[in-house]
Coordinates of C-alpha atoms in Angstrom, one line a residue:
X5 CA 0.0 0.0 0.0
X6 CA 2.9 2.4 0.9
X7 CA 4.6 1.6 -2.4
X8 CA 1.4 2.3 -4.4
X9 CA 0.9 5.6 -2.5
X10 CA 4.5 6.6 -3.4
X11 CA 3.9 5.7 -7.1
X12 CA 0.7 7.7 -7.1
X13 CA 2.5 10.7 -5.6
X14 CA 5.3 10.5 -8.2
X15 CA 2.7 10.3 -11.0
X16 CA 0.9 13.3 -9.7
X17 CA 4.1 15.3 -9.4
X18 CA 5.0 14.3 -12.9
X19 CA 1.6 15.6 -14.2
X20 CA 2.1 18.8 -12.3
X21 CA 5.6 19.1 -13.7
X22 CA 4.3 18.6 -17.2
X23 CA 1.6 21.2 -16.7
X24 CA 4.1 23.7 -15.4
X25 CA 6.4 23.0 -18.4
X26 CA 3.4 23.5 -20.8
X27 CA 2.7 26.9 -19.3
X28 CA 6.2 28.0 -20.2
X29 CA 7.6 28.7 -23.7
X30 CA 3.9 29.2 -24.6
X31 CA 1.8 31.6 -26.6
X32 CA -1.1 32.9 -24.5
X33 CA -4.1 35.0 -25.5
X34 CA -5.1 36.7 -22.2
X35 CA -3.6 37.6 -18.9
X36 CA -5.8 37.3 -15.8
X37 CA -5.3 37.1 -12.0
X38 CA -4.4 33.4 -12.4
X39 CA -2.7 33.4 -15.8
X40 CA 0.6 35.2 -15.8
X41 CA 3.0 36.1 -18.6
X42 CA 6.5 34.8 -17.7
X43 CA 9.8 35.7 -19.5
X44 CA 9.4 32.5 -21.5
X45 CA 5.9 33.3 -22.8
X46 CA 4.4 35.7 -25.2
X47 CA 1.0 37.3 -25.4
X48 CA -0.3 37.0 -29.0
X49 CA -3.1 38.9 -30.8
X50 CA -6.0 36.8 -32.2
X51 CA -4.8 36.7 -35.8
X52 CA -1.1 36.5 -34.8
X53 CA -0.3 40.0 -36.1
X54 CA 1.4 41.3 -33.0
X55 CA 3.2 39.8 -30.0
X56 CA 4.0 41.0 -26.5
X57 CA 6.9 39.7 -24.5
X58 CA 10.3 40.3 -23.1
X59 CA 13.1 41.4 -25.5
X60 CA 16.7 42.6 -25.5
X61 CA 17.1 45.8 -27.7
X62 CA 19.9 45.7 -30.2
X63 CA 21.1 42.3 -28.9
X64 CA 21.9 43.7 -25.4
X65 CA 23.2 41.1 -23.0
X66 CA 22.2 42.9 -19.9
X67 CA 19.0 44.9 -20.3
X68 CA 15.6 43.4 -21.0
X69 CA 12.3 45.1 -21.6
X70 CA 8.6 44.3 -22.0
X71 CA 7.4 45.3 -25.5
X72 CA 5.2 44.7 -28.5
X73 CA 6.4 43.8 -31.9
X74 CA 5.2 42.4 -35.2
X75 CA 4.9 38.6 -34.9
X76 CA 5.0 37.7 -38.6
X77 CA 7.8 40.0 -39.6
X78 CA 11.2 38.3 -39.7
X79 CA 13.1 41.5 -38.5
X80 CA 12.0 42.1 -34.9
X81 CA 10.5 45.5 -34.9
X82 CA 9.4 46.8 -31.5
X83 CA 6.5 49.3 -31.7
X84 CA 5.8 49.9 -27.9
X85 CA 7.8 49.5 -24.7
X86 CA 6.2 49.3 -21.2
X87 CA 9.2 49.8 -18.9
X88 CA 11.1 52.4 -20.9
X89 CA 12.8 53.9 -17.9
X90 CA 13.5 50.8 -15.9
X91 CA 15.4 48.0 -17.7
X92 CA 15.3 44.5 -16.2
X93 CA 18.8 43.6 -15.2
X94 CA 18.3 40.8 -12.8
X95 CA 18.6 37.1 -14.1
X96 CA 15.9 35.8 -16.3
X97 CA 12.8 34.0 -15.0
X98 CA 12.3 36.5 -12.2
X99 CA 9.7 38.8 -13.8
X100 CA 6.0 38.3 -14.4
X101 CA 3.3 40.3 -16.1
X102 CA 0.1 39.8 -14.1
X103 CA -3.2 41.2 -13.0
X104 CA -2.8 42.2 -9.3
X105 CA -5.3 43.4 -6.8
X106 CA -7.2 45.7 -7.3
X107 CA -7.3 44.9 -11.0
X108 CA -4.1 46.5 -12.1
X109 CA -1.7 45.1 -14.8
X110 CA 1.8 45.0 -13.2
X111 CA 5.2 44.0 -14.3
X112 CA 6.9 42.7 -11.2
X113 CA 9.8 40.8 -9.7
X114 CA 8.4 37.5 -8.7
X115 CA 11.0 37.0 -6.0
X116 CA 10.9 40.3 -4.2
X117 CA 7.4 41.4 -5.4
X118 CA 8.8 44.8 -6.4
X119 CA 6.7 46.4 -9.1
X120 CA 8.7 47.6 -12.1
X121 CA 5.9 49.0 -14.2
X122 CA 2.1 49.1 -13.9
X123 CA -1.0 50.6 -15.6
X124 CA -1.8 52.4 -12.4
X125 CA -5.5 51.6 -12.7
X126 CA -8.2 50.3 -10.4
X127 CA -10.9 47.8 -11.5
X128 CA -12.7 44.6 -10.3
X129 CA -11.8 40.9 -10.1
X130 CA -13.0 40.5 -13.6
X131 CA -10.0 42.3 -15.1
X132 CA -8.2 40.8 -18.0
X133 CA -5.5 42.0 -20.5
X134 CA -5.3 41.0 -24.1
X135 CA -3.5 42.2 -27.3
X136 CA -5.5 43.4 -30.3
X137 CA -4.5 42.8 -33.9
X138 CA -4.0 46.5 -34.1
X139 CA -1.0 46.3 -31.7
X140 CA -3.0 47.7 -28.8
X141 CA -2.5 46.2 -25.4
X142 CA -5.9 46.5 -23.7
X143 CA -7.0 46.0 -20.1
X144 CA -10.7 45.5 -19.7
X145 CA -13.2 45.1 -16.8
X146 CA -16.4 43.5 -17.8
X147 CA -15.5 44.3 -21.4
X148 CA -15.1 48.0 -20.6
X149 CA -11.6 49.4 -21.4
X150 CA -9.9 50.7 -18.3
X151 CA -6.4 51.1 -19.9
X152 CA -4.8 50.7 -23.3
X153 CA -1.3 51.1 -24.6
X154 CA -2.5 53.2 -27.6
X155 CA -3.0 56.0 -25.0
X156 CA 0.7 55.9 -24.2
X157 CA 2.7 55.9 -27.5
X158 CA 6.5 55.5 -27.4
X159 CA 8.4 56.1 -30.7
X160 CA 5.9 54.5 -33.1
X161 CA 2.5 55.6 -34.5
X162 CA 0.4 52.7 -35.8
X163 CA -2.8 52.8 -37.8
X164 CA -5.7 53.8 -35.5
X165 CA -3.5 55.4 -32.8
X166 CA -4.4 58.9 -31.7
X167 CA -2.0 61.8 -32.2
X168 CA -3.0 65.1 -30.7
X169 CA -4.6 66.5 -27.5
X170 CA -7.8 66.3 -25.5
X171 CA -8.6 69.8 -24.2
X172 CA -11.1 68.5 -21.6
X173 CA -8.7 66.1 -19.8
X174 CA -5.4 67.5 -20.9
X175 CA -4.3 64.1 -22.3
X176 CA -1.8 64.3 -25.1
X177 CA -0.7 61.7 -27.6
X178 CA 2.8 62.2 -29.0
X179 CA 5.9 60.3 -30.0
X180 CA 9.2 60.4 -28.1
X181 CA 12.4 58.8 -29.6
X182 CA 14.5 56.1 -28.1
X183 CA 17.8 57.3 -26.8
X184 CA 19.6 54.8 -29.0
X185 CA 19.0 51.5 -30.8
X186 CA 19.9 49.7 -27.6
X187 CA 18.1 52.0 -25.2
X188 CA 14.4 52.6 -25.5
X189 CA 14.2 55.1 -22.7
X190 CA 12.9 58.5 -23.9
X191 CA 15.4 60.4 -26.0
X192 CA 15.8 64.1 -26.8
X193 CA 13.3 64.2 -29.6
X194 CA 9.5 64.5 -29.6
X195 CA 6.9 64.7 -32.4
X196 CA 3.8 66.3 -31.2
X197 CA 0.8 68.6 -32.0
X198 CA 1.1 72.2 -31.0
X199 CA -2.5 73.1 -30.2
X200 CA -2.1 76.5 -28.7
X201 CA -3.7 78.1 -31.8
X202 CA -4.5 76.5 -35.1
X203 CA -2.9 73.0 -34.7
X204 CA 0.4 72.1 -36.3
X205 CA 2.9 69.3 -35.9
X206 CA 6.3 70.0 -34.3
X207 CA 9.5 68.0 -34.2
X208 CA 11.5 69.2 -31.1
X209 CA 15.0 68.6 -29.9
X210 CA 14.4 69.1 -26.2
X211 CA 12.5 72.5 -26.1
X212 CA 13.9 73.7 -29.4
X213 CA 11.8 73.3 -32.6
X214 CA 13.7 71.4 -35.2
X215 CA 11.0 71.0 -37.9
X216 CA 7.4 72.1 -38.3
X217 CA 5.0 69.9 -40.2
X218 CA 2.6 72.8 -40.8
X219 CA -1.2 72.9 -40.3
X220 CA -3.7 70.6 -41.8
X221 CA -5.4 72.1 -44.9
X222 CA -7.9 69.4 -45.7
X223 CA -5.7 67.4 -48.0
X224 CA -2.3 67.3 -46.3
X225 CA -0.1 68.9 -43.7
X226 CA 1.1 72.2 -45.3
X227 CA 4.8 71.5 -44.5
X228 CA 4.9 67.8 -45.4
X229 CA 4.5 67.5 -49.1
X230 CA 6.5 64.3 -49.7
X231 CA 3.4 62.1 -50.1
X232 CA 1.3 64.0 -52.6
X233 CA 0.6 60.8 -54.5
X234 CA 0.0 58.8 -51.4
X235 CA -1.8 55.4 -52.0
X236 CA -0.8 53.8 -48.7
X237 CA -2.8 55.6 -46.0
X238 CA -5.5 58.1 -45.4
X239 CA -5.7 60.7 -42.6
X240 CA -8.6 61.1 -40.2
X241 CA -8.6 64.6 -38.7
X242 CA -10.8 66.1 -35.9
X243 CA -10.3 69.7 -34.9
X244 CA -12.9 71.2 -32.6
X245 CA -13.3 72.9 -29.2
X246 CA -12.7 69.8 -27.2
X247 CA -9.9 67.9 -29.0
X248 CA -7.4 67.9 -31.8
X249 CA -6.9 64.3 -33.1
X250 CA -5.0 62.9 -36.0
X251 CA -5.1 59.2 -36.9
X252 CA -4.4 57.3 -40.1
X253 CA -5.7 54.1 -41.7
X254 CA -4.2 52.0 -44.4
X255 CA -6.0 51.8 -47.8
X256 CA -4.9 48.1 -48.0
X257 CA -5.0 46.5 -44.6
X258 CA -2.8 43.6 -45.8
X259 CA 0.1 46.1 -46.1
X260 CA 2.2 46.9 -43.1
X261 CA 3.2 50.5 -42.5
X262 CA 4.3 52.5 -39.5
X263 CA 5.4 56.0 -38.6
X264 CA 8.5 56.2 -36.3
X265 CA 10.6 58.9 -34.6
X266 CA 14.2 57.7 -34.8
X267 CA 16.9 58.2 -32.1
X268 CA 18.5 60.8 -34.4
X269 CA 15.4 62.9 -34.6
X270 CA 13.9 61.9 -38.0
X271 CA 10.3 61.2 -38.6
X272 CA 10.1 58.2 -41.0
X273 CA 7.2 56.6 -42.8
X274 CA 8.1 52.9 -43.5
X275 CA 6.5 50.1 -45.4
X276 CA 7.4 46.4 -45.0
X277 CA 8.5 44.7 -48.2
X278 CA 8.0 41.0 -47.7
X279 CA 9.9 39.8 -50.8
X280 CA 13.0 41.7 -49.7
X281 CA 12.4 41.1 -46.0
X282 CA 13.1 44.8 -45.1
X283 CA 11.5 48.0 -44.1
X284 CA 11.4 50.5 -47.0
X285 CA 11.4 54.2 -46.1
X286 CA 9.0 56.2 -48.3
X287 CA 9.2 59.5 -46.4
X288 CA 11.5 61.2 -44.0
X289 CA 11.1 64.6 -42.2
X290 CA 13.0 66.8 -42.2
X291 CA 14.3 66.0 -45.6
X292 CA 16.4 69.0 -46.6
X293 CA 17.8 72.3 -45.4
X294 CA 14.6 74.1 -46.1
X295 CA 12.8 71.9 -43.6
X296 CA 15.0 73.4 -40.8
X297 CA 12.7 75.5 -38.6
X298 CA 12.7 79.3 -39.3
X299 CA 16.0 79.1 -41.2
X300 CA 15.2 82.3 -43.2
X301 CA 13.8 84.4 -40.4
X302 CA 10.7 86.6 -40.6
X303 CA 9.3 86.9 -44.1
X304 CA 12.2 85.0 -45.5
X305 CA 11.4 82.1 -47.8
X306 CA 13.5 78.9 -48.2
X307 CA 13.9 77.5 -51.7
X308 CA 15.5 74.2 -52.6
X309 CA 16.2 75.2 -56.2
X310 CA 18.1 78.5 -55.7
X311 CA 21.8 78.8 -55.0
X312 CA 21.1 80.9 -51.9
X313 CA 18.6 78.8 -50.0
X314 CA 16.9 81.9 -48.5
X315 CA 15.3 84.7 -50.4
X316 CA 12.8 87.3 -49.2
X317 CA 9.2 86.2 -49.8
X318 CA 9.2 88.8 -52.6
X319 CA 12.5 90.2 -53.6
X320 CA 11.2 93.6 -54.5
X321 CA 8.6 94.3 -51.8
X322 CA 10.7 92.8 -49.1
X323 CA 14.5 93.2 -48.5
X324 CA 17.0 91.4 -46.2
X325 CA 17.2 93.1 -42.8
X326 CA 20.9 92.4 -42.8
X327 CA 22.1 92.3 -46.4
X328 CA 25.8 91.6 -45.5
X329 CA 24.7 88.7 -43.3
X330 CA 22.7 87.2 -46.2
X331 CA 25.8 87.3 -48.4
X332 CA 27.5 85.0 -45.9
X333 CA 24.4 82.7 -45.6
X334 CA 23.4 84.2 -42.2
X335 CA 19.7 84.5 -42.9
X336 CA 18.6 84.8 -39.3
X337 CA 17.6 88.4 -39.5
X338 CA 14.9 87.7 -42.0
X339 CA 13.3 90.3 -44.2
X340 CA 11.6 93.7 -43.8
X341 CA 9.1 95.5 -46.0
X342 CA 10.6 98.1 -48.3
X343 CA 7.7 100.4 -47.6
X344 CA 6.0 100.7 -44.2
X345 CA 2.4 99.7 -43.8
X346 CA -0.3 102.3 -43.6
X347 CA -3.1 100.4 -41.8
X348 CA -4.4 103.5 -39.9
X349 CA -5.5 105.1 -43.2
X350 CA -6.9 101.8 -44.5
X351 CA -4.7 101.8 -47.6
X352 CA -2.9 98.4 -47.1
X353 CA -3.5 95.6 -49.6
X354 CA -2.9 91.9 -49.6
X355 CA -0.5 90.2 -52.1
X356 CA -1.1 86.6 -53.0
X357 CA 1.8 84.1 -52.8
X358 CA 1.2 80.6 -54.1
X359 CA 2.6 77.1 -53.3
X360 CA 3.7 78.3 -49.9
X361 CA 4.2 76.3 -46.8
X362 CA 2.0 78.2 -44.4
X363 CA 3.8 80.3 -41.8
X364 CA 4.0 79.2 -38.1
X365 CA 0.5 79.3 -36.7
X366 CA 1.6 79.9 -33.1
X367 CA 0.2 83.4 -33.2
X368 CA -2.8 82.7 -35.5
X369 CA -6.6 82.8 -35.2
X370 CA -9.1 80.7 -37.1
X371 CA -12.8 80.4 -37.9
X372 CA -14.3 77.6 -39.8
X373 CA -17.4 79.4 -41.0
X374 CA -15.8 82.4 -42.7
X375 CA -15.0 82.4 -46.4
X376 CA -11.9 83.9 -48.0
X377 CA -13.5 87.3 -48.7
X378 CA -14.7 87.6 -45.1
X379 CA -11.3 86.6 -44.0
X380 CA -9.7 89.4 -45.9
X381 CA -12.1 91.9 -44.5
X382 CA -11.4 90.8 -40.9
X383 CA -7.6 90.9 -41.5
X384 CA -7.8 94.4 -43.1
X385 CA -9.6 95.9 -40.1
X386 CA -7.0 94.6 -37.6
X387 CA -3.6 96.3 -37.9
X388 CA -1.9 93.4 -36.2
X389 CA -3.1 91.0 -38.8
X390 CA -0.2 90.3 -41.3
X391 CA -1.7 87.6 -43.5
X392 CA -4.7 85.3 -44.2
X393 CA -5.5 82.0 -45.9
X394 CA -8.1 79.3 -46.3
X395 CA -8.0 76.6 -43.6
X396 CA -9.3 74.0 -46.1
X397 CA -8.2 74.1 -49.7
X398 CA -10.6 71.5 -51.0
X399 CA -13.0 72.6 -53.7
X400 CA -13.3 76.4 -53.6
X401 CA -11.7 76.6 -50.2
X402 CA -13.3 77.3 -46.8
X403 CA -12.5 78.6 -43.4
X404 CA -10.4 81.6 -42.3
X405 CA -6.9 81.5 -40.9
X406 CA -5.3 84.8 -39.7
X407 CA -1.7 85.5 -38.7
X408 CA -0.5 88.1 -36.3
X409 CA 3.1 89.3 -35.9
X410 CA 5.9 88.3 -38.3
X411 CA 5.5 85.4 -40.6
X412 CA 8.2 82.8 -40.0
X413 CA 9.2 79.4 -41.2
X414 CA 8.1 79.7 -44.8
X415 CA 9.2 77.8 -47.9
X416 CA 8.0 77.7 -51.5
X417 CA 7.4 74.5 -53.4
X418 CA 8.1 74.5 -57.1
X419 CA 6.7 71.0 -58.1
X420 CA 3.1 72.2 -57.7
X421 CA 2.4 69.4 -55.2
X422 CA 2.9 71.3 -51.9
X423 CA 1.9 74.4 -50.1
X424 CA -1.1 76.7 -50.8
X425 CA -2.0 80.3 -51.3
X426 CA -1.4 82.8 -48.6
X427 CA -2.2 86.6 -48.8
X428 CA 0.3 88.8 -47.1
X429 CA -0.3 92.4 -46.0
X430 CA 1.7 95.0 -48.0
X431 CA 1.6 98.8 -48.4
X432 CA -0.6 99.9 -51.3
X433 CA 2.2 101.9 -52.8
X434 CA 3.9 98.6 -53.7
X435 CA 1.1 97.8 -56.3
X436 CA 2.4 100.5 -58.6
X437 CA 5.5 98.5 -59.4
X438 CA 3.3 95.7 -60.9
X439 CA 0.6 97.5 -62.8

């Protein structure tokens, strides 16, 4: 009887051992309060598009992170990292991703119970976590979303992810670069929406603006003209009193494309080419010297086809503020009007400039209901108003965008596939030179 009991015990232990072995090196589809993700497991989306697990960036031997990557792509491409600021340096098999009381998703050391990262949420005992085929890690409580990784982008913007700001909650969605290919902690560069006035996209190096993508004009961003024949994705834009949201969707959902902010501060649009097993870059910003923020100063215009990159927006109505500086490629002083404005007497006029990257909208004002004629009348009556343009250039154009103070960060496109019309305030006496 004792021998039979010992045999039964050994058999039960063997079954338990097999069960434990089966739970490791496994692909799981949900995380609960009783089903954990270990360092040997991965959480896989329903159709196997994305995978969440532990990885070593750039082949690092020491640092490990919890992240999401494309499962079916041969080159591991991480699109989101949970513990960006806290790498896992202790030996493997010590960390778990689990639902802990009170319904919070935590990454923790299983030996010391120290929490490395968490969703910092509170929910019930019904909380589960799963990974969508969009690449979104979602925590739900009775099917209600209580937290999602799409609300906390790292360096990558995927189809369906929000980019912008919620004015009611103050929540912002923006990209921040990795420090290096081996260090996913936040680097120096950010790609975000400046929503202080009419929204525009800004690439910053710390607090300094490196590149301005320009405002949305109904067809494209005024300062990003590289995809004028875009057949890959379509933008979805919401601009109202409560939020500014940009998202994009792929025309062909079988294609794989992403937007990433690199550690060197370049915004890249990439497409996966399966036949060549590589990411193909189809757009990079900034792409040339004229994309450098405010390189030509006030009323200066950057041109990629002239020997001197900077010229005055109009070489006869506007002149360099510092002519000698411009001769040595110091364009920082910008341009000044040859003749002073005479707004008080109501004699100023507006000159049309075409194919222009709209000036920095930081000191702008906008109204969706006004037409272009009404826009001109409003600007003419305000002596601080220096220019106006349509907000939306589709069809006959609509909306009113007004600029106050100097016009900066302008460039002119010569291929006819970028920019739009802008009307700049000038002294009426300038018209005589062109009649």
